[in-house]
mmCIF file of C-alpha atoms and ligand atoms in Angstrom:
data_model
loop_
_atom_site.group_PDB
_atom_site.id
_atom_site.type_symbol
_atom_site.label_atom_id
_atom_site.label_comp_id
_atom_site.label_asym_id
_atom_site.label_seq_id
_atom_site.Cartn_x
_atom_site.Cartn_y
_atom_site.Cartn_z
ATOM 1 C CA MET A 195 102.455 93.695 115.359
ATOM 2 C CA VAL A 196 105.511 93.268 112.625
ATOM 3 C CA LYS A 197 102.810 93.462 109.760
ATOM 4 C CA GLU A 198 101.400 97.015 111.744
ATOM 5 C CA ILE A 199 104.840 98.618 111.502
ATOM 6 C CA LEU A 200 105.357 97.703 107.908
ATOM 7 C CA LEU A 201 102.093 98.996 106.941
ATOM 8 C CA VAL A 202 102.667 102.463 109.030
ATOM 9 C CA LEU A 203 105.984 102.672 107.204
ATOM 10 C CA ALA A 204 104.244 102.129 103.986
ATOM 11 C CA ALA A 205 101.964 104.689 104.355
ATOM 12 C CA ILE A 206 104.426 107.275 105.680
ATOM 13 C CA SER A 207 106.502 106.461 102.221
ATOM 14 C CA CYS A 208 103.185 106.787 100.578
ATOM 15 C CA LEU A 209 102.623 110.415 101.514
ATOM 16 C CA LEU A 210 106.042 111.455 101.404
ATOM 17 C CA VAL A 211 106.116 110.386 98.157
ATOM 18 C CA GLY A 212 102.522 112.051 97.116
ATOM 19 C CA SER A 213 103.786 114.961 98.911
ATOM 20 C CA THR A 214 106.885 115.532 97.106
ATOM 21 C CA ALA A 215 105.869 114.448 93.554
ATOM 22 C CA GLN A 216 102.238 116.068 93.428
ATOM 23 C CA PRO A 217 102.326 119.094 96.064
ATOM 24 C CA SER A 218 99.079 120.512 95.116
ATOM 25 C CA HIS A 219 96.958 116.971 95.676
ATOM 26 C CA VAL A 220 95.104 115.753 98.481
ATOM 27 C CA VAL A 221 94.951 112.624 100.451
ATOM 28 C CA HIS A 222 91.140 112.348 101.723
ATOM 29 C CA ILE A 223 90.706 110.026 104.568
ATOM 30 C CA VAL A 224 87.478 108.964 103.818
ATOM 31 C CA GLY A 225 84.874 109.217 106.690
ATOM 32 C CA GLY A 226 87.774 111.279 108.586
ATOM 33 C CA ALA A 227 89.022 109.821 111.707
ATOM 34 C CA LYS A 228 86.094 107.175 111.796
ATOM 35 C CA GLY A 229 87.583 105.581 108.354
ATOM 36 C CA TRP A 230 85.638 103.168 106.429
ATOM 37 C CA PHE A 231 83.060 101.079 108.640
ATOM 38 C CA THR A 232 79.326 100.671 108.592
ATOM 39 C CA PRO A 233 77.745 103.665 109.839
ATOM 40 C CA PRO A 234 74.997 104.580 112.211
ATOM 41 C CA ASN A 235 72.992 105.945 109.297
ATOM 42 C CA THR A 236 72.827 105.946 105.644
ATOM 43 C CA THR A 237 74.097 109.567 105.320
ATOM 44 C CA PHE A 238 77.166 109.406 106.888
ATOM 45 C CA TYR A 239 79.351 109.567 103.999
ATOM 46 C CA ASP A 240 77.375 111.583 101.875
ATOM 47 C CA GLU A 241 77.442 114.103 105.037
ATOM 48 C CA TRP A 242 81.308 113.678 104.714
ATOM 49 C CA ALA A 243 81.685 114.193 100.996
ATOM 50 C CA THR A 244 79.631 117.122 100.499
ATOM 51 C CA LYS A 245 82.241 119.086 102.783
ATOM 52 C CA LYS A 246 84.940 118.099 100.359
ATOM 53 C CA ASN A 247 86.215 118.979 97.032
ATOM 54 C CA PHE A 248 87.645 116.045 94.915
ATOM 55 C CA THR A 249 90.329 116.600 92.006
ATOM 56 C CA VAL A 250 92.059 114.653 89.635
ATOM 57 C CA GLY A 251 95.062 113.547 91.305
ATOM 58 C CA ASP A 252 93.760 113.565 94.625
ATOM 59 C CA LYS A 253 93.508 110.441 96.634
ATOM 60 C CA LEU A 254 91.290 108.382 98.840
ATOM 61 C CA MET A 255 92.565 106.648 101.793
ATOM 62 C CA PHE A 256 90.382 104.049 103.169
ATOM 63 C CA LEU A 257 91.320 103.084 106.680
ATOM 64 C CA PHE A 258 89.862 99.228 107.234
ATOM 65 C CA HIS A 259 90.782 95.800 108.295
ATOM 66 C CA SER A 260 91.136 93.073 105.457
ATOM 67 C CA SER A 261 88.409 90.946 105.592
ATOM 68 C CA VAL A 262 86.253 92.706 107.855
ATOM 69 C CA TYR A 263 85.684 95.558 105.044
ATOM 70 C CA ASN A 264 86.578 95.918 101.474
ATOM 71 C CA ILE A 265 85.754 98.392 98.521
ATOM 72 C CA MET A 266 83.867 98.010 95.725
ATOM 73 C CA GLN A 267 83.749 100.421 92.745
ATOM 74 C CA VAL A 268 80.728 100.238 90.499
ATOM 75 C CA THR A 269 78.327 101.895 88.332
ATOM 76 C CA LYS A 270 75.237 104.038 89.616
ATOM 77 C CA GLU A 271 72.534 101.348 89.163
ATOM 78 C CA ASP A 272 74.695 98.864 91.106
ATOM 79 C CA PHE A 273 75.413 101.843 93.838
ATOM 80 C CA ASP A 274 71.756 102.930 94.328
ATOM 81 C CA ASN A 275 70.882 98.942 94.540
ATOM 82 C CA CYS A 276 73.481 97.890 96.546
ATOM 83 C CA SER A 277 73.749 95.057 93.569
ATOM 84 C CA ASP A 278 77.032 93.938 91.973
ATOM 85 C CA ARG A 279 76.182 93.409 88.412
ATOM 86 C CA GLN A 280 79.260 95.538 86.714
ATOM 87 C CA VAL A 281 81.943 95.481 89.338
ATOM 88 C CA MET A 282 84.603 97.761 88.035
ATOM 89 C CA ASN A 283 87.504 97.801 90.601
ATOM 90 C CA ARG A 284 87.822 95.827 94.024
ATOM 91 C CA TRP A 285 90.130 96.536 97.007
ATOM 92 C CA ILE A 286 90.252 93.851 100.009
ATOM 93 C CA ILE A 287 93.764 94.962 101.531
ATOM 94 C CA GLY A 288 93.213 97.847 104.219
ATOM 95 C CA PRO A 289 94.416 100.417 104.259
ATOM 96 C CA ALA A 290 93.779 101.138 100.910
ATOM 97 C CA PHE A 291 95.083 104.108 98.611
ATOM 98 C CA ILE A 292 92.735 104.964 95.323
ATOM 99 C CA ASN A 293 93.853 107.521 93.022
ATOM 100 C CA LEU A 294 91.366 109.719 91.530
ATOM 101 C CA THR A 295 92.435 109.499 87.934
ATOM 102 C CA GLN A 296 89.436 110.480 86.047
ATOM 103 C CA PRO A 297 87.056 113.227 86.320
ATOM 104 C CA GLY A 298 83.094 112.242 86.803
ATOM 105 C CA MET A 299 81.094 110.369 89.315
ATOM 106 C CA HIS A 300 82.859 107.507 91.523
ATOM 107 C CA TYR A 301 80.747 105.418 93.172
ATOM 108 C CA TYR A 302 81.921 102.973 95.996
ATOM 109 C CA TYR A 303 80.609 100.453 98.567
ATOM 110 C CA ASP A 304 81.385 97.846 100.732
ATOM 111 C CA GLY A 305 80.429 94.713 99.456
ATOM 112 C CA ILE A 306 80.523 92.556 102.474
ATOM 113 C CA GLY A 307 77.098 91.128 103.846
ATOM 114 C CA LEU A 308 74.636 94.430 104.048
ATOM 115 C CA HIS A 309 77.174 96.669 104.733
ATOM 116 C CA CYS A 310 75.903 98.851 101.627
ATOM 117 C CA GLU A 311 72.307 98.620 102.642
ATOM 118 C CA ALA A 312 73.274 99.964 105.949
ATOM 119 C CA GLY A 313 75.304 103.207 104.302
ATOM 120 C CA GLN A 314 78.672 101.800 103.589
ATOM 121 C CA LYS A 315 78.720 103.502 100.557
ATOM 122 C CA LEU A 316 80.122 106.651 98.819
ATOM 123 C CA LYS A 317 79.766 108.586 96.062
ATOM 124 C CA ILE A 318 81.705 111.430 94.915
ATOM 125 C CA ASN A 319 82.156 113.985 91.803
ATOM 126 C CA VAL A 320 85.736 114.172 90.727
ATOM 127 C CA THR A 321 86.364 117.438 89.018
ATOM 128 C CA VAL A 322 89.035 118.572 86.784
ATOM 129 C CA GLY A 323 91.026 121.296 89.037
ATOM 130 C CA THR A 324 92.561 124.026 87.603
ATOM 131 C CA HIS A 325 95.583 124.245 90.023
ATOM 132 C CA ALA A 326 96.128 127.264 89.915
ATOM 133 C CA MET A 327 96.598 127.824 93.989
ATOM 134 C CA ALA A 328 99.295 125.104 93.695
ATOM 135 C CA ALA A 329 101.964 127.623 92.857
ATOM 136 C CA SER A 330 101.253 129.896 95.346
ATOM 137 C CA GLY A 331 103.266 129.007 98.674
ATOM 138 C CA ALA A 332 100.440 128.802 101.255
ATOM 139 C CA HIS A 333 98.897 125.608 100.112
ATOM 140 C CA VAL A 334 102.224 123.626 99.179
ATOM 141 C CA THR A 335 102.145 122.809 102.549
ATOM 142 C CA THR A 336 98.733 121.607 103.196
ATOM 143 C CA PRO A 337 98.943 117.938 101.720
ATOM 144 C CA LYS A 338 102.014 117.250 104.357
ATOM 145 C CA LEU A 339 99.583 118.575 107.125
ATOM 146 C CA ILE A 340 97.080 116.347 105.748
ATOM 147 C CA GLY A 341 99.466 113.495 105.182
ATOM 148 C CA LEU A 342 100.670 113.804 109.123
ATOM 149 C CA PHE A 343 96.728 113.824 109.834
ATOM 150 C CA GLY A 344 96.305 110.781 108.126
ATOM 151 C CA LEU A 345 99.261 108.870 109.738
ATOM 152 C CA PHE A 346 97.801 109.867 113.013
ATOM 153 C CA THR A 347 94.486 108.541 112.377
ATOM 154 C CA TYR A 348 95.920 105.623 111.054
ATOM 155 C CA LEU A 349 98.269 105.168 114.033
ATOM 156 C CA ALA A 350 95.226 105.700 116.219
ATOM 157 C CA TYR A 351 93.351 103.571 114.172
ATOM 158 C CA SER A 352 95.776 100.692 114.144
ATOM 159 C CA LEU A 353 96.098 100.988 118.108
ATOM 160 C CA PHE A 354 92.607 101.491 119.156
ATOM 161 C CA MET A 355 90.354 99.971 116.870
HETATM 162 C C1 LIG B 444 74.889 110.156 111.036
HETATM 163 O O1 LIG B 444 75.937 109.882 112.030
HETATM 164 C C2 LIG B 444 76.805 110.290 112.216
HETATM 165 C C3 LIG B 444 77.743 109.696 113.396
HETATM 166 O O2 LIG B 444 77.368 109.518 114.332
HETATM 167 C C4 LIG B 444 76.180 111.718 113.019
HETATM 168 O O3 LIG B 444 77.318 112.821 113.160
HETATM 169 C C5 LIG B 444 75.297 112.317 111.810
HETATM 170 O O4 LIG B 444 74.542 113.397 112.422
HETATM 171 C C6 LIG B 444 74.226 111.474 111.536
HETATM 172 N N1 LIG B 444 73.053 111.835 110.813
HETATM 173 C C7 LIG B 444 71.870 111.992 110.943
HETATM 174 C C8 LIG B 444 71.096 112.514 109.835
HETATM 175 O O5 LIG B 444 71.347 111.315 111.797
HETATM 176 C C1 LIG B 445 85.587 123.295 97.480
HETATM 177 O O1 LIG B 445 84.979 124.336 96.710
HETATM 178 C C2 LIG B 445 84.490 125.609 96.590
HETATM 179 C C3 LIG B 445 84.496 126.097 95.171
HETATM 180 O O2 LIG B 445 84.931 126.487 94.582
HETATM 181 C C4 LIG B 445 85.056 126.723 97.526
HETATM 182 O O3 LIG B 445 83.838 127.528 97.950
HETATM 183 C C5 LIG B 445 85.190 125.678 98.975
HETATM 184 O O4 LIG B 445 85.970 126.560 99.953
HETATM 185 C C6 LIG B 445 86.117 124.594 98.690
HETATM 186 N N1 LIG B 445 85.829 123.172 99.842
HETATM 187 C C7 LIG B 445 87.196 122.873 100.325
HETATM 188 C C8 LIG B 445 86.787 122.183 101.417
HETATM 189 O O5 LIG B 445 88.186 122.829 99.891
HETATM 190 C C1 LIG B 446 67.978 98.459 90.021
HETATM 191 O O1 LIG B 446 68.520 97.612 89.309
HETATM 192 C C2 LIG B 446 67.493 97.133 88.138
HETATM 193 C C3 LIG B 446 67.714 96.319 87.429
HETATM 194 O O2 LIG B 446 68.612 95.163 87.923
HETATM 195 C C4 LIG B 446 67.124 98.652 87.499
HETATM 196 O O3 LIG B 446 66.016 98.344 86.511
HETATM 197 C C5 LIG B 446 66.794 99.618 88.068
HETATM 198 O O4 LIG B 446 66.689 101.022 87.469
HETATM 199 C C6 LIG B 446 67.524 99.769 89.239
HETATM 200 N N1 LIG B 446 67.037 100.670 90.436
HETATM 201 C C7 LIG B 446 68.019 101.716 90.608
HETATM 202 C C8 LIG B 446 67.576 102.597 91.955
HETATM 203 O O5 LIG B 446 69.090 102.289 90.235
HETATM 204 C C1 LIG B 447 98.953 106.120 92.566
HETATM 205 O O1 LIG B 447 99.696 107.603 92.262
HETATM 206 C C2 LIG B 447 100.987 107.306 92.579
HETATM 207 C C3 LIG B 447 101.672 108.485 92.455
HETATM 208 O O2 LIG B 447 100.935 109.527 93.477
HETATM 209 C C4 LIG B 447 101.817 106.336 92.141
HETATM 210 O O3 LIG B 447 103.100 106.130 92.585
HETATM 211 C C5 LIG B 447 101.079 104.867 92.274
HETATM 212 O O4 LIG B 447 101.514 103.504 91.422
HETATM 213 C C6 LIG B 447 99.556 104.994 91.611
HETATM 214 N N1 LIG B 447 98.922 103.749 92.072
HETATM 215 C C7 LIG B 447 98.052 103.176 91.128
HETATM 216 C C8 LIG B 447 97.300 101.974 91.587
HETATM 217 O O5 LIG B 447 98.017 103.649 90.019
HETATM 218 C C1 LIG B 448 80.271 116.978 88.532
HETATM 219 O O1 LIG B 448 80.735 118.342 89.010
HETATM 220 C C2 LIG B 448 80.934 119.102 87.816
HETATM 221 C C3 LIG B 448 81.489 120.084 87.709
HETATM 222 O O2 LIG B 448 81.380 121.052 88.641
HETATM 223 C C4 LIG B 448 79.367 119.087 86.978
HETATM 224 O O3 LIG B 448 79.335 119.822 85.924
HETATM 225 C C5 LIG B 448 78.630 117.923 87.094
HETATM 226 O O4 LIG B 448 77.231 118.114 86.849
HETATM 227 C C6 LIG B 448 78.503 117.054 88.221
HETATM 228 N N1 LIG B 448 78.167 115.940 88.014
HETATM 229 C C7 LIG B 448 77.178 115.341 88.578
HETATM 230 C C8 LIG B 448 76.422 114.025 88.683
HETATM 231 O O5 LIG B 448 76.438 116.068 89.579
#
């Protein structure tokens, strides 16, 4: 329980720091309220990602329990094959924040068991945003709202999953 509380506090501070330092950047909660899990079909994360725009400076938030799931960032070939010839990054502690610092395609999957084969894989195209909208007042509050949504999602996740 203490660990959960610490994680929540850490999540809050990350979100607060994120929203004051870079007001135009978005935290994307991968899979929405369902988080990072082995989905019922192989298109679940594609369906989630096609509704989003990913921009350099945004963050991905993967909600998962350590040791049940993990995240591996791989090449397209490894992603398509669910193979692990060239693992670029690996995150084993959940929840995990990933900074999107480079434009281009990014490939992630869960490296445990047959989770990748079952569809626990995410590919996104990160673009260089113009951030022209960031200066207009209307958009400054968005990351905070998304941050709050993330926090509630995380709390719900901790309590019920
Ligand atoms: C995949 O699963 C999700 C979650 O249950 C569902 O919303 C979606 O419609 C499914 N997609 C297909 C193609 O069956
Ligand atoms: C993504 O970008 C397109 C084109 O700029 C825009 O029409 C769309 O509303 C954006 N979607 C989201 C969720 O921001
Ligand atoms: C799977 O990996 C093999 C080499 O190990 C490669 O030749 C092939 O193109 C890959 N398949 C896909 C769909 O990427
Ligand atoms: C991610 O970006 C935040 C600032 O938004 C920074 O504090 C943090 O150290 C970065 N994390 C990594 C792993 O680079
Ligand atoms: C990623 O998005 C950029 C900018 O919209 C586009 O030029 C590029 O072709 C896309 N890459 C892929 C692999 O779809």
